[in-house]
XYZ file of C-alpha atoms in Angstrom:
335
model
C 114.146 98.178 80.466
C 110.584 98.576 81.597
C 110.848 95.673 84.097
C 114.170 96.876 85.561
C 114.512 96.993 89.176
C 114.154 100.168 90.851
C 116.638 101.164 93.756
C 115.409 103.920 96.198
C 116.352 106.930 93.714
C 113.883 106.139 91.790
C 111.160 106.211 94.324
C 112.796 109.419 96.220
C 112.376 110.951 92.966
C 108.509 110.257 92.842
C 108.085 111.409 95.899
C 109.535 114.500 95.493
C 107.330 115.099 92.147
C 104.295 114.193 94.757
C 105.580 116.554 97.505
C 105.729 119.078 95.125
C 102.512 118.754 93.706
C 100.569 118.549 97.067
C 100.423 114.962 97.107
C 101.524 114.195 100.333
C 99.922 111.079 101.717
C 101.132 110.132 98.332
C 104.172 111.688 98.460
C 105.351 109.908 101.994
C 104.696 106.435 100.818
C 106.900 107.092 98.157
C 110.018 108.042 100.668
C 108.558 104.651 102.924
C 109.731 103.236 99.830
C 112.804 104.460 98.888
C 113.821 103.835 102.748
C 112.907 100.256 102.350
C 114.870 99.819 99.730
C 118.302 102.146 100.966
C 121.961 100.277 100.910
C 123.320 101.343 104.118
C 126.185 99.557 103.421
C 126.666 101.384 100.275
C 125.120 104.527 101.218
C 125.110 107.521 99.036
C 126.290 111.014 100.765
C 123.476 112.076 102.781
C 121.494 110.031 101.062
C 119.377 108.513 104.134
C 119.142 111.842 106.175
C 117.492 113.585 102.922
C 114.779 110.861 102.623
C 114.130 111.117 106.049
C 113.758 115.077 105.925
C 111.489 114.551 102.548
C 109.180 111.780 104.652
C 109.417 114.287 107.595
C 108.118 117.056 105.481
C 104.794 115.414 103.845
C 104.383 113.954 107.483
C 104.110 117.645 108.615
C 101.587 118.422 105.948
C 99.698 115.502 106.486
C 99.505 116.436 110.076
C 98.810 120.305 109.611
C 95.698 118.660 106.978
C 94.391 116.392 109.804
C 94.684 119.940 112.448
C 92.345 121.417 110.120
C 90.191 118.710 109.391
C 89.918 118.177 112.971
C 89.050 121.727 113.348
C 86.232 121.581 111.408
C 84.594 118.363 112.658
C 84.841 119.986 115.771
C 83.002 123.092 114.590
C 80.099 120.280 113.090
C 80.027 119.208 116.616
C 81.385 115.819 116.133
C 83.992 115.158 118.686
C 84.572 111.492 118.487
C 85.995 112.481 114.677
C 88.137 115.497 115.827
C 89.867 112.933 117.919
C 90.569 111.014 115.382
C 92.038 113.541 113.848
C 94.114 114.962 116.094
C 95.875 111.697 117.229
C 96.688 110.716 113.704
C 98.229 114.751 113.601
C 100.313 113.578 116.448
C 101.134 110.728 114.973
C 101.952 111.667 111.928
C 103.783 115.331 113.094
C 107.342 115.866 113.377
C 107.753 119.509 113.554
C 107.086 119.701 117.364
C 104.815 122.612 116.746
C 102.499 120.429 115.202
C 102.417 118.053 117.719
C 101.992 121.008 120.342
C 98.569 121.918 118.465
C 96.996 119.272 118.591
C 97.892 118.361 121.957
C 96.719 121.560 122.913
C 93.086 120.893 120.949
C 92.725 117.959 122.561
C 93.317 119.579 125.947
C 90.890 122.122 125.048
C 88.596 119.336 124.118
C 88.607 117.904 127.603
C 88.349 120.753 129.321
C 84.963 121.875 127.419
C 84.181 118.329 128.054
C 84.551 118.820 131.514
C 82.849 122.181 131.551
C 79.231 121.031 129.823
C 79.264 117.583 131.768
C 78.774 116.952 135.528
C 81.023 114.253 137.312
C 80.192 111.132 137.407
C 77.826 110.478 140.221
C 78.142 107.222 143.009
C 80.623 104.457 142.513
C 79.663 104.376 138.429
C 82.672 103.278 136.783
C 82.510 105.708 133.778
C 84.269 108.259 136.136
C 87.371 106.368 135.404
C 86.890 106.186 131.546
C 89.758 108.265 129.531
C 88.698 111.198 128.436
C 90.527 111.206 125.300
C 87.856 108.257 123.941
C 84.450 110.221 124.953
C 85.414 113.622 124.187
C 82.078 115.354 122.417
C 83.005 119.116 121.920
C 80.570 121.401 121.161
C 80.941 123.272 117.823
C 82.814 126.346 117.571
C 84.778 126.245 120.325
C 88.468 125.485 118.571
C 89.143 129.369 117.949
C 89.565 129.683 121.842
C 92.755 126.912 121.608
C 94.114 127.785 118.006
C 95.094 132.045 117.018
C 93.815 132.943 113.269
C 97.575 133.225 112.378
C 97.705 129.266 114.027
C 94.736 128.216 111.617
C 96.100 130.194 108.702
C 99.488 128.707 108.954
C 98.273 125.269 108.966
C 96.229 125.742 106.008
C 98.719 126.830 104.244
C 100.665 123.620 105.033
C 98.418 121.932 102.661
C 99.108 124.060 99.606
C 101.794 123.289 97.522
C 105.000 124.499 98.537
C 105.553 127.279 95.407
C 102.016 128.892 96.672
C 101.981 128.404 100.155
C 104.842 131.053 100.483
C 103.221 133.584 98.170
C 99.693 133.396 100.266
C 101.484 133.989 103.857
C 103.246 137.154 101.802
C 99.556 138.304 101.479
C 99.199 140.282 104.418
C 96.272 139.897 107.506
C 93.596 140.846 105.516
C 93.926 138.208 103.086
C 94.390 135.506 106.269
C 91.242 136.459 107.470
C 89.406 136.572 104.047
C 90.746 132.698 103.523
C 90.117 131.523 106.978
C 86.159 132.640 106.428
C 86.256 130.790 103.322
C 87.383 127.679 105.119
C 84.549 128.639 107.851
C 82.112 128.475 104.799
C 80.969 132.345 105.015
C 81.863 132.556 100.920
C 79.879 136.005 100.736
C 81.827 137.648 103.564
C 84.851 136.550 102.187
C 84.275 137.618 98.561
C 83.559 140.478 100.392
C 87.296 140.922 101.707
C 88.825 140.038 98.705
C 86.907 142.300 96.235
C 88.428 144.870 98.843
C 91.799 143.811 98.353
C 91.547 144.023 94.595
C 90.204 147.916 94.434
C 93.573 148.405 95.253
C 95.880 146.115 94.052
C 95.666 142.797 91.581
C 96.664 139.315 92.533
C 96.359 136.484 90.708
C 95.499 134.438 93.937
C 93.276 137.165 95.444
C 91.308 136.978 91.622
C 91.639 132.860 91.591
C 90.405 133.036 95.557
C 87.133 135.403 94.833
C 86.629 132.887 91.574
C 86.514 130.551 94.666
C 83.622 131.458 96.685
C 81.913 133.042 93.100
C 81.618 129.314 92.517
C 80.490 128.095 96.234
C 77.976 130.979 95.340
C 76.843 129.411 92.215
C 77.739 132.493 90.080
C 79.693 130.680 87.391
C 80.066 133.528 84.687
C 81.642 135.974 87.234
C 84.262 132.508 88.581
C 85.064 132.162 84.986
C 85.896 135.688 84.733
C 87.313 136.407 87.587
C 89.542 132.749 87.192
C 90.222 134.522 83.305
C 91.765 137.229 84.481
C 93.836 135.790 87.393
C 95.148 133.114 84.522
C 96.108 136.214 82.399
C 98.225 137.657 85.188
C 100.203 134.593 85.807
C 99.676 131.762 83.695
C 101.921 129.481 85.940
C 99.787 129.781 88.671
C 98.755 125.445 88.831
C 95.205 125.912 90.997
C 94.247 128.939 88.528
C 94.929 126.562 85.514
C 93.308 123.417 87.083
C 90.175 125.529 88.372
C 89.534 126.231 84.183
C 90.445 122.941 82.932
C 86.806 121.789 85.735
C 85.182 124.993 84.948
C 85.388 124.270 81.603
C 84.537 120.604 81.977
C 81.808 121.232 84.035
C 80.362 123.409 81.420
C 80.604 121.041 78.493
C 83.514 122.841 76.822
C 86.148 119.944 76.868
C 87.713 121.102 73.693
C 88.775 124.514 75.695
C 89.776 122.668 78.429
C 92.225 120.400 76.105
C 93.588 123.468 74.971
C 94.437 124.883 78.131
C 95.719 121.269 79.501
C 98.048 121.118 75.919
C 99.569 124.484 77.100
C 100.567 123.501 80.633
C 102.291 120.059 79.129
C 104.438 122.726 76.917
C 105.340 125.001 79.263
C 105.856 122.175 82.077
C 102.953 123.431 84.276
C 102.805 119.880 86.323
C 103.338 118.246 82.969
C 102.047 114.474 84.496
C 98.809 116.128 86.217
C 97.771 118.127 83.278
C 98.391 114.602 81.576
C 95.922 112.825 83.477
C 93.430 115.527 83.556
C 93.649 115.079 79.449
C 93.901 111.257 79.414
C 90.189 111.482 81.774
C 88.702 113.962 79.398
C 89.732 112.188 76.087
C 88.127 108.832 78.179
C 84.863 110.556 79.352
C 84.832 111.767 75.512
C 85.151 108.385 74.495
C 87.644 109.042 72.628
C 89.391 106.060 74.413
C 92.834 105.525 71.578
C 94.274 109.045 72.636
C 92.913 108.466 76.656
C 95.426 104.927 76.526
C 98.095 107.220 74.868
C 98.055 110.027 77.553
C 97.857 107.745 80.177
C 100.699 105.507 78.449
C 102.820 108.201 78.897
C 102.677 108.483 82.463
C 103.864 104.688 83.557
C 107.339 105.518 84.212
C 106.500 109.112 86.663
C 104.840 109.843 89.753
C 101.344 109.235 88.659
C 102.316 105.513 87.307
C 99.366 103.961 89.550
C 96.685 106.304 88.800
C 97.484 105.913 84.682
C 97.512 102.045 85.184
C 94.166 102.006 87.228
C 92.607 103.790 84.210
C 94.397 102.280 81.364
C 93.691 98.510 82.827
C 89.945 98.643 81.942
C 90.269 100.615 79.061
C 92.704 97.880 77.695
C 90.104 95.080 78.659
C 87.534 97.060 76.647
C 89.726 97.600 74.050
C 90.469 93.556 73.080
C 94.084 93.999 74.716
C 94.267 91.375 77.318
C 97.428 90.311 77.781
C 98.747 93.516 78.018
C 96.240 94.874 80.864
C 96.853 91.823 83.016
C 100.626 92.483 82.444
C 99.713 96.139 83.467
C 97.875 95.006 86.197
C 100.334 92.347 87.484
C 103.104 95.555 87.359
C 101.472 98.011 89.216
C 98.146 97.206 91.006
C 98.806 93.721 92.657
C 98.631 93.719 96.245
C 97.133 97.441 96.370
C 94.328 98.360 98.512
């Protein structure tokens, strides 16, 4: 049973757990999977054109990730890695709007480029090198080729899909307020969002000020505020994992077991919260219940991050045979 051949609905179904839980890179080499192994000559009813909308989907949200990251290499003034960025984007894109974006950053790119350096001078043959390869942007100058609502909408492509609706429901003021986060002005932004709650409570305008209490070091008001986002909407999965490391962090892994127990009952990402408790009963040392958790989670979504922590903890343990087994299963061949 445990060595039984998977066919592509198994991995389809993985990926979708990934997808869901904002594990995309993840997530798409799951659906690569489940492609490679599709009967097309015994093909299920639109089998093949979901998988390719599912690996479609965590392409986009790969590519809307690299946008941003691109965004803010650019802002650090390092060009050469905004590139980089933006052509895996393109690469990676297949909403056409995606693609659009970061052609139209890279434009931008040249043009600064153009803009702070002279021509070449004489018969030098750098005037016929491709821009695309030398670009070196000076920071700050994305806003002028990408609108706040642009940058806003692609950071929300990197949330989990449950979230990322409730956050563009938000309204301008809350955009704004999350795109200075991103820009790293955390006071400003608290700022905003202590505004938004005088008049109205949100558990992700309270779990988003817990944010930037904790980029400002002030733990006690992060907890709090985290607290009492949690007690408006205890499903909310980024409130719930921000206590579970808040309350890690601060040595209470007892509290943090508590809260992880809770999610596996209500089915708050059941194999996440499982991880997150197999890693704290390991740290612990309390290494018989860190095997079980992570025992548990060979046969879903997170089977390759349980095995890469239950392998040495089964070497340590006097079990062998059953680690290489483990090993031989599902870490052979992986880079």
């Amino acid at each position: 049973m445990f060595f039984r051949k998977k066919d592509f609905r198994h991995y389809q179904n993985k990926g979708e757990q990934l997808l869901a839980s904002g594990h995309f890179a993840e997530a798409r080499i799951a659906f690569i999977d489940a492609l490679d192994r599709f009967d097309r000559n015994n093909p299920a009813d639109g089998s093949e054109v979901r998988l390719r909308e599912l690996l479609a989907r965590a392409g986009n949200h790969l590519a809307a990730h690299n946008i941003e990251e691109a965004i803010a290499a650019q802002r650090a003034g390092d060009g050469k890695k905004a590139h980089e960025h933006l052509e895996l984007a393109i690469e990676l894109a297949d909403d056409v709007t995606l693609r659009e974006k970061a052609d139209k950053l890279i434009a931008g790119m040249i043009r600064e480029q153009d803009e702070v350096e002279p021509h070449a001078h004489g018969s030098s043959c750098t005037g016929c090198s491709s821009h695309r390869h030398t670009v070196t942007a000076t920071p700050g100058n994305t806003d002028d080729f990408l609108s706040e609502h642009d940058r806003f909408e692609l950071l929300m492509q990197t949330l989990p899909e449950n979230l990322s609706s409730r956050y563009m429901g938000l309204g301008e003021k809350f955009a704004s307020s999350y795109l200075l986060s991103s820009e790293g002005n955390h006071r400003e932004s608290l700022a905003r969002y202590l505004e938004i709650l005088n008049d109205e409570e949100s558990d992700i305008v309270l779990y988003e000020a817990a944010v930037q209490y904790h980029h400002l070091g002030d733990l006690p008001e992060c907890e709090a505020f985290l607290e009492r986002s949690y007690r408006l909407n205890s499903s909310n999965l980024l409130c719930c994992i921000g206590l579970v490391q808040l309350y890690c962090d601060t040595g209470r892994h007892e509290v943090a077991l508590q809260l992880l127990a809770t999610m596996i009952e209500t089915g708050i990402e059941k194999e996440q919260a499982l991880l997150y408790m197999g890693d704290i009963y390991r740290d612990t040392e309390r290494f018989d219940k860190a095997i079980d958790c992570y025992s548990k989670m060979l046969a879903g979504p997170y089977a390759r991050d349980a095995a890469e922590r239950l392998v040495p903890l089964l070497e340590m343990s006097g079990r062998s045979t059953d680690a290489q087994a483990l090993f031989k299963r599902y870490l052979k061949g992986c880079c």
